[in-house]
Amino acid sequence: MKHRWRTIDIVIASIIAVAFGVIFWAWGLLWNGPADAIPLPGRAILYGVWLVPAVLGALVIRKPGAAFYTLTLAALVSVALGTSWGWTLVLQGPIEAAAAELVFAAFAYRVWNLPVAALAAAAAGIAAAVYDAFVWYGGTSWATLRLPYIAITAISAVLVAGLGSILLVRALAQTGVLDRFASGRERAAV
């Protein structure tokens, strides 16, 4: 059963998720602290970090549900640690994760290259920014804030979550730590 999750898949996806849940918590402090000096929509260039687990988890595990599981769990960990966005992330995390997961599903969980990773990241970024546009920025202008915010978030997602995850998988594969995964055995292909 090629798509059946092994124990090691669950463990590694969980490690990625918990690590990024902590990173999310710290990134939130940056977003609401020093980065607050960058006015919206420009601050959205930092958004891609919050989407890395979906793309990274899928690229490493390469099984249905990996993007969804990894980002959703990371969001829940950040909520447990205490985030300024509170329980809204219980809904937002799975929405972002589902967007990335749908892209990998559209390629039948068989294509793990940069264009697919970038597309999955962009989908997650757009889902995240559209959620924000309605939940957090509902009273703002579409022309001057919401549409630029969505576009900048998508660009950040492609660069940080898409390209960044590809580069991270390549770096991890070179160490041998991913040898028990297809992503580690296909070093040149990732």
PDB file of C-alpha atoms in Angstrom:
ATOM      1  CA  MET A   1       0.000   0.000   0.000  1.00  0.00           C
ATOM      2  CA  LYS A   2       1.962   2.930  -1.353  1.00  0.00           C
ATOM      3  CA  HIS A   3      -0.217   5.607   0.246  1.00  0.00           C
ATOM      4  CA  ARG A   4      -0.529   4.007   3.672  1.00  0.00           C
ATOM      5  CA  TRP A   5       1.176   6.002   6.407  1.00  0.00           C
ATOM      6  CA  ARG A   6       3.976   4.271   8.291  1.00  0.00           C
ATOM      7  CA  THR A   7       4.812   5.034  11.913  1.00  0.00           C
ATOM      8  CA  ILE A   8       7.884   6.968  10.790  1.00  0.00           C
ATOM      9  CA  ASP A   9       5.692   9.109   8.500  1.00  0.00           C
ATOM     10  CA  ILE A  10       3.506  10.101  11.441  1.00  0.00           C
ATOM     11  CA  VAL A  11       6.503  10.754  13.690  1.00  0.00           C
ATOM     12  CA  ILE A  12       8.393  12.902  11.170  1.00  0.00           C
ATOM     13  CA  ALA A  13       5.289  14.834  10.101  1.00  0.00           C
ATOM     14  CA  SER A  14       4.551  15.472  13.774  1.00  0.00           C
ATOM     15  CA  ILE A  15       8.112  16.649  14.445  1.00  0.00           C
ATOM     16  CA  ILE A  16       7.905  19.050  11.504  1.00  0.00           C
ATOM     17  CA  ALA A  17       4.518  20.277  12.745  1.00  0.00           C
ATOM     18  CA  VAL A  18       5.574  20.811  16.352  1.00  0.00           C
ATOM     19  CA  ALA A  19       8.795  22.558  15.311  1.00  0.00           C
ATOM     20  CA  PHE A  20       6.846  24.887  13.032  1.00  0.00           C
ATOM     21  CA  GLY A  21       4.167  25.430  15.664  1.00  0.00           C
ATOM     22  CA  VAL A  22       6.899  26.910  17.861  1.00  0.00           C
ATOM     23  CA  ILE A  23       8.247  28.892  14.894  1.00  0.00           C
ATOM     24  CA  PHE A  24       4.698  30.175  14.225  1.00  0.00           C
ATOM     25  CA  TRP A  25       4.412  31.380  17.798  1.00  0.00           C
ATOM     26  CA  ALA A  26       7.745  33.248  17.520  1.00  0.00           C
ATOM     27  CA  TRP A  27       6.868  34.541  14.034  1.00  0.00           C
ATOM     28  CA  GLY A  28       3.650  35.965  15.456  1.00  0.00           C
ATOM     29  CA  LEU A  29       5.698  37.931  17.975  1.00  0.00           C
ATOM     30  CA  LEU A  30       7.739  39.342  15.081  1.00  0.00           C
ATOM     31  CA  TRP A  31       4.601  40.082  13.003  1.00  0.00           C
ATOM     32  CA  ASN A  32       2.966  41.984  15.861  1.00  0.00           C
ATOM     33  CA  GLY A  33       6.221  43.455  17.174  1.00  0.00           C
ATOM     34  CA  PRO A  34       9.092  44.815  15.076  1.00  0.00           C
ATOM     35  CA  ALA A  35       7.442  43.945  11.739  1.00  0.00           C
ATOM     36  CA  ASP A  36       4.430  46.005  12.752  1.00  0.00           C
ATOM     37  CA  ALA A  37       6.515  48.969  11.554  1.00  0.00           C
ATOM     38  CA  ILE A  38       5.992  47.645   8.001  1.00  0.00           C
ATOM     39  CA  PRO A  39       2.532  48.834   6.951  1.00  0.00           C
ATOM     40  CA  LEU A  40       0.017  46.483   5.422  1.00  0.00           C
ATOM     41  CA  PRO A  41      -0.184  45.179   2.774  1.00  0.00           C
ATOM     42  CA  GLY A  42       3.659  45.161   2.591  1.00  0.00           C
ATOM     43  CA  ARG A  43       4.051  43.147   5.780  1.00  0.00           C
ATOM     44  CA  ALA A  44       2.462  40.217   3.932  1.00  0.00           C
ATOM     45  CA  ILE A  45       5.902  39.527   2.418  1.00  0.00           C
ATOM     46  CA  LEU A  46       6.644  37.750   5.720  1.00  0.00           C
ATOM     47  CA  TYR A  47       3.580  35.484   5.492  1.00  0.00           C
ATOM     48  CA  GLY A  48       5.165  32.524   3.695  1.00  0.00           C
ATOM     49  CA  VAL A  49       6.739  31.150   6.874  1.00  0.00           C
ATOM     50  CA  TRP A  50       3.295  30.212   8.158  1.00  0.00           C
ATOM     51  CA  LEU A  51       2.720  28.015   5.108  1.00  0.00           C
ATOM     52  CA  VAL A  52       5.991  26.043   5.057  1.00  0.00           C
ATOM     53  CA  PRO A  53       4.716  22.973   6.986  1.00  0.00           C
ATOM     54  CA  ALA A  54       2.084  22.177   4.360  1.00  0.00           C
ATOM     55  CA  VAL A  55       4.572  22.111   1.506  1.00  0.00           C
ATOM     56  CA  LEU A  56       7.505  20.696   3.479  1.00  0.00           C
ATOM     57  CA  GLY A  57       5.377  17.967   5.063  1.00  0.00           C
ATOM     58  CA  ALA A  58       4.027  16.897   1.681  1.00  0.00           C
ATOM     59  CA  LEU A  59       7.457  16.954   0.018  1.00  0.00           C
ATOM     60  CA  VAL A  60       9.011  14.834   2.770  1.00  0.00           C
ATOM     61  CA  ILE A  61       6.180  12.351   3.460  1.00  0.00           C
ATOM     62  CA  ARG A  62       4.742  12.188  -0.093  1.00  0.00           C
ATOM     63  CA  LYS A  63       1.440  10.677   0.957  1.00  0.00           C
ATOM     64  CA  PRO A  64      -2.162  11.884   0.913  1.00  0.00           C
ATOM     65  CA  GLY A  65      -2.950  14.048   3.904  1.00  0.00           C
ATOM     66  CA  ALA A  66       0.631  15.066   4.695  1.00  0.00           C
ATOM     67  CA  ALA A  67       0.165  18.735   3.821  1.00  0.00           C
ATOM     68  CA  PHE A  68      -3.113  18.871   5.723  1.00  0.00           C
ATOM     69  CA  TYR A  69      -1.828  17.025   8.792  1.00  0.00           C
ATOM     70  CA  THR A  70       1.430  18.911   9.133  1.00  0.00           C
ATOM     71  CA  LEU A  71       0.090  22.459   8.787  1.00  0.00           C
ATOM     72  CA  THR A  72      -3.056  21.779  10.821  1.00  0.00           C
ATOM     73  CA  LEU A  73      -1.033  20.332  13.699  1.00  0.00           C
ATOM     74  CA  ALA A  74       1.450  23.230  13.509  1.00  0.00           C
ATOM     75  CA  ALA A  75      -1.442  25.697  13.777  1.00  0.00           C
ATOM     76  CA  LEU A  76      -2.842  23.832  16.787  1.00  0.00           C
ATOM     77  CA  VAL A  77       0.567  23.848  18.497  1.00  0.00           C
ATOM     78  CA  SER A  78       0.823  27.614  18.006  1.00  0.00           C
ATOM     79  CA  VAL A  79      -2.661  28.022  19.515  1.00  0.00           C
ATOM     80  CA  ALA A  80      -1.633  25.889  22.504  1.00  0.00           C
ATOM     81  CA  LEU A  81       1.459  28.059  23.018  1.00  0.00           C
ATOM     82  CA  GLY A  82      -0.657  31.200  22.944  1.00  0.00           C
ATOM     83  CA  THR A  83      -1.000  33.368  19.886  1.00  0.00           C
ATOM     84  CA  SER A  84      -2.539  36.785  19.382  1.00  0.00           C
ATOM     85  CA  TRP A  85      -4.936  35.261  16.832  1.00  0.00           C
ATOM     86  CA  GLY A  86      -6.243  32.740  19.343  1.00  0.00           C
ATOM     87  CA  TRP A  87      -8.693  30.083  18.326  1.00  0.00           C
ATOM     88  CA  THR A  88      -9.239  31.538  14.844  1.00  0.00           C
ATOM     89  CA  LEU A  89      -6.212  29.480  13.793  1.00  0.00           C
ATOM     90  CA  VAL A  90      -8.127  26.288  14.555  1.00  0.00           C
ATOM     91  CA  LEU A  91     -10.138  27.134  11.439  1.00  0.00           C
ATOM     92  CA  GLN A  92      -7.537  29.034   9.405  1.00  0.00           C
ATOM     93  CA  GLY A  93      -4.783  26.392   9.644  1.00  0.00           C
ATOM     94  CA  PRO A  94      -6.896  23.611   8.104  1.00  0.00           C
ATOM     95  CA  ILE A  95      -8.185  25.969   5.391  1.00  0.00           C
ATOM     96  CA  GLU A  96      -4.632  26.836   4.328  1.00  0.00           C
ATOM     97  CA  ALA A  97      -3.601  23.194   4.607  1.00  0.00           C
ATOM     98  CA  ALA A  98      -6.526  21.984   2.506  1.00  0.00           C
ATOM     99  CA  ALA A  99      -5.616  24.423  -0.264  1.00  0.00           C
ATOM    100  CA  ALA A 100      -2.074  23.047  -0.460  1.00  0.00           C
ATOM    101  CA  GLU A 101      -3.321  19.457  -0.158  1.00  0.00           C
ATOM    102  CA  LEU A 102      -5.688  19.930  -3.095  1.00  0.00           C
ATOM    103  CA  VAL A 103      -2.785  20.862  -5.358  1.00  0.00           C
ATOM    104  CA  PHE A 104      -0.809  17.738  -4.453  1.00  0.00           C
ATOM    105  CA  ALA A 105      -3.995  15.686  -4.924  1.00  0.00           C
ATOM    106  CA  ALA A 106      -4.544  17.259  -8.359  1.00  0.00           C
ATOM    107  CA  PHE A 107      -1.189  15.770  -9.356  1.00  0.00           C
ATOM    108  CA  ALA A 108      -2.237  12.409  -7.862  1.00  0.00           C
ATOM    109  CA  TYR A 109       0.541  12.617  -5.247  1.00  0.00           C
ATOM    110  CA  ARG A 110       3.093  11.751  -7.942  1.00  0.00           C
ATOM    111  CA  VAL A 111       4.789  15.058  -8.797  1.00  0.00           C
ATOM    112  CA  TRP A 112       7.120  16.581  -6.207  1.00  0.00           C
ATOM    113  CA  ASN A 113       8.978  19.288  -8.103  1.00  0.00           C
ATOM    114  CA  LEU A 114       9.345  23.054  -7.746  1.00  0.00           C
ATOM    115  CA  PRO A 115       6.368  24.031  -9.952  1.00  0.00           C
ATOM    116  CA  VAL A 116       3.969  21.840  -7.949  1.00  0.00           C
ATOM    117  CA  ALA A 117       5.467  22.964  -4.626  1.00  0.00           C
ATOM    118  CA  ALA A 118       5.125  26.595  -5.740  1.00  0.00           C
ATOM    119  CA  LEU A 119       1.543  26.045  -6.864  1.00  0.00           C
ATOM    120  CA  ALA A 120       0.662  24.359  -3.551  1.00  0.00           C
ATOM    121  CA  ALA A 121       2.292  27.212  -1.655  1.00  0.00           C
ATOM    122  CA  ALA A 122       0.454  29.812  -3.748  1.00  0.00           C
ATOM    123  CA  ALA A 123      -2.865  28.051  -3.144  1.00  0.00           C
ATOM    124  CA  ALA A 124      -2.234  28.003   0.604  1.00  0.00           C
ATOM    125  CA  GLY A 125      -1.172  31.646   0.506  1.00  0.00           C
ATOM    126  CA  ILE A 126      -4.246  32.743  -1.394  1.00  0.00           C
ATOM    127  CA  ALA A 127      -6.506  30.769   0.961  1.00  0.00           C
ATOM    128  CA  ALA A 128      -4.781  32.343   3.974  1.00  0.00           C
ATOM    129  CA  ALA A 129      -4.959  35.880   2.609  1.00  0.00           C
ATOM    130  CA  VAL A 130      -8.583  35.593   1.514  1.00  0.00           C
ATOM    131  CA  TYR A 131      -9.449  34.349   5.011  1.00  0.00           C
ATOM    132  CA  ASP A 132      -7.592  37.323   6.490  1.00  0.00           C
ATOM    133  CA  ALA A 133      -9.267  39.725   4.053  1.00  0.00           C
ATOM    134  CA  PHE A 134     -12.679  38.785   5.429  1.00  0.00           C
ATOM    135  CA  VAL A 135     -11.910  37.984   9.068  1.00  0.00           C
ATOM    136  CA  TRP A 136      -9.315  40.630   9.937  1.00  0.00           C
ATOM    137  CA  TYR A 137      -9.487  43.284   7.218  1.00  0.00           C
ATOM    138  CA  GLY A 138     -13.180  43.290   6.356  1.00  0.00           C
ATOM    139  CA  GLY A 139     -13.578  47.049   6.665  1.00  0.00           C
ATOM    140  CA  THR A 140     -10.673  47.882   4.370  1.00  0.00           C
ATOM    141  CA  SER A 141     -10.521  48.700   0.682  1.00  0.00           C
ATOM    142  CA  TRP A 142     -10.143  45.871  -1.797  1.00  0.00           C
ATOM    143  CA  ALA A 143      -8.062  48.064  -4.114  1.00  0.00           C
ATOM    144  CA  THR A 144      -5.597  49.492  -1.620  1.00  0.00           C
ATOM    145  CA  LEU A 145      -5.266  46.711   0.954  1.00  0.00           C
ATOM    146  CA  ARG A 146      -7.022  43.406   0.387  1.00  0.00           C
ATOM    147  CA  LEU A 147      -6.058  42.602  -3.235  1.00  0.00           C
ATOM    148  CA  PRO A 148      -2.432  43.748  -2.809  1.00  0.00           C
ATOM    149  CA  TYR A 149      -2.311  41.790   0.475  1.00  0.00           C
ATOM    150  CA  ILE A 150      -3.526  38.626  -1.277  1.00  0.00           C
ATOM    151  CA  ALA A 151      -0.997  39.076  -4.112  1.00  0.00           C
ATOM    152  CA  ILE A 152       1.941  39.769  -1.785  1.00  0.00           C
ATOM    153  CA  THR A 153       0.990  36.828   0.443  1.00  0.00           C
ATOM    154  CA  ALA A 154       0.899  34.533  -2.605  1.00  0.00           C
ATOM    155  CA  ILE A 155       4.350  35.756  -3.705  1.00  0.00           C
ATOM    156  CA  SER A 156       5.728  35.235  -0.197  1.00  0.00           C
ATOM    157  CA  ALA A 157       4.193  31.764  -0.117  1.00  0.00           C
ATOM    158  CA  VAL A 158       5.783  30.773  -3.437  1.00  0.00           C
ATOM    159  CA  LEU A 159       9.222  32.037  -2.401  1.00  0.00           C
ATOM    160  CA  VAL A 160       9.316  30.979   1.246  1.00  0.00           C
ATOM    161  CA  ALA A 161       7.014  27.945   1.429  1.00  0.00           C
ATOM    162  CA  GLY A 162       7.434  26.683  -2.156  1.00  0.00           C
ATOM    163  CA  LEU A 163      11.073  27.335  -3.025  1.00  0.00           C
ATOM    164  CA  GLY A 164      12.138  27.282   0.626  1.00  0.00           C
ATOM    165  CA  SER A 165      10.651  23.831   1.195  1.00  0.00           C
ATOM    166  CA  ILE A 166      12.286  22.452  -1.954  1.00  0.00           C
ATOM    167  CA  LEU A 167      15.663  23.784  -0.806  1.00  0.00           C
ATOM    168  CA  LEU A 168      15.126  22.470   2.720  1.00  0.00           C
ATOM    169  CA  VAL A 169      14.257  18.982   1.454  1.00  0.00           C
ATOM    170  CA  ARG A 170      17.365  18.990  -0.762  1.00  0.00           C
ATOM    171  CA  ALA A 171      19.550  20.044   2.160  1.00  0.00           C
ATOM    172  CA  LEU A 172      18.030  17.421   4.472  1.00  0.00           C
ATOM    173  CA  ALA A 173      18.331  14.716   1.800  1.00  0.00           C
ATOM    174  CA  GLN A 174      22.039  15.430   1.416  1.00  0.00           C
ATOM    175  CA  THR A 175      22.577  14.672   5.112  1.00  0.00           C
ATOM    176  CA  GLY A 176      20.943  11.248   4.750  1.00  0.00           C
ATOM    177  CA  VAL A 177      18.271  12.019   7.328  1.00  0.00           C
ATOM    178  CA  LEU A 178      15.546  11.403   4.739  1.00  0.00           C
ATOM    179  CA  ASP A 179      16.901   8.084   3.445  1.00  0.00           C
ATOM    180  CA  ARG A 180      13.827   6.228   4.746  1.00  0.00           C
ATOM    181  CA  PHE A 181      11.645   8.425   2.511  1.00  0.00           C
ATOM    182  CA  ALA A 182      11.311   8.668  -1.255  1.00  0.00           C
ATOM    183  CA  SER A 183      12.287  12.315  -0.907  1.00  0.00           C
ATOM    184  CA  GLY A 184      15.659  11.231   0.469  1.00  0.00           C
ATOM    185  CA  ARG A 185      16.260   8.451  -2.018  1.00  0.00           C
ATOM    186  CA  GLU A 186      15.585  10.717  -4.996  1.00  0.00           C
ATOM    187  CA  ARG A 187      18.104  13.389  -4.040  1.00  0.00           C
ATOM    188  CA  ALA A 188      18.643  14.663  -7.556  1.00  0.00           C
ATOM    189  CA  ALA A 189      14.921  14.784  -8.368  1.00  0.00           C
ATOM    190  CA  VAL A 190      13.857  16.990  -5.460  1.00  0.00           C
TER     191      VAL A 190
END
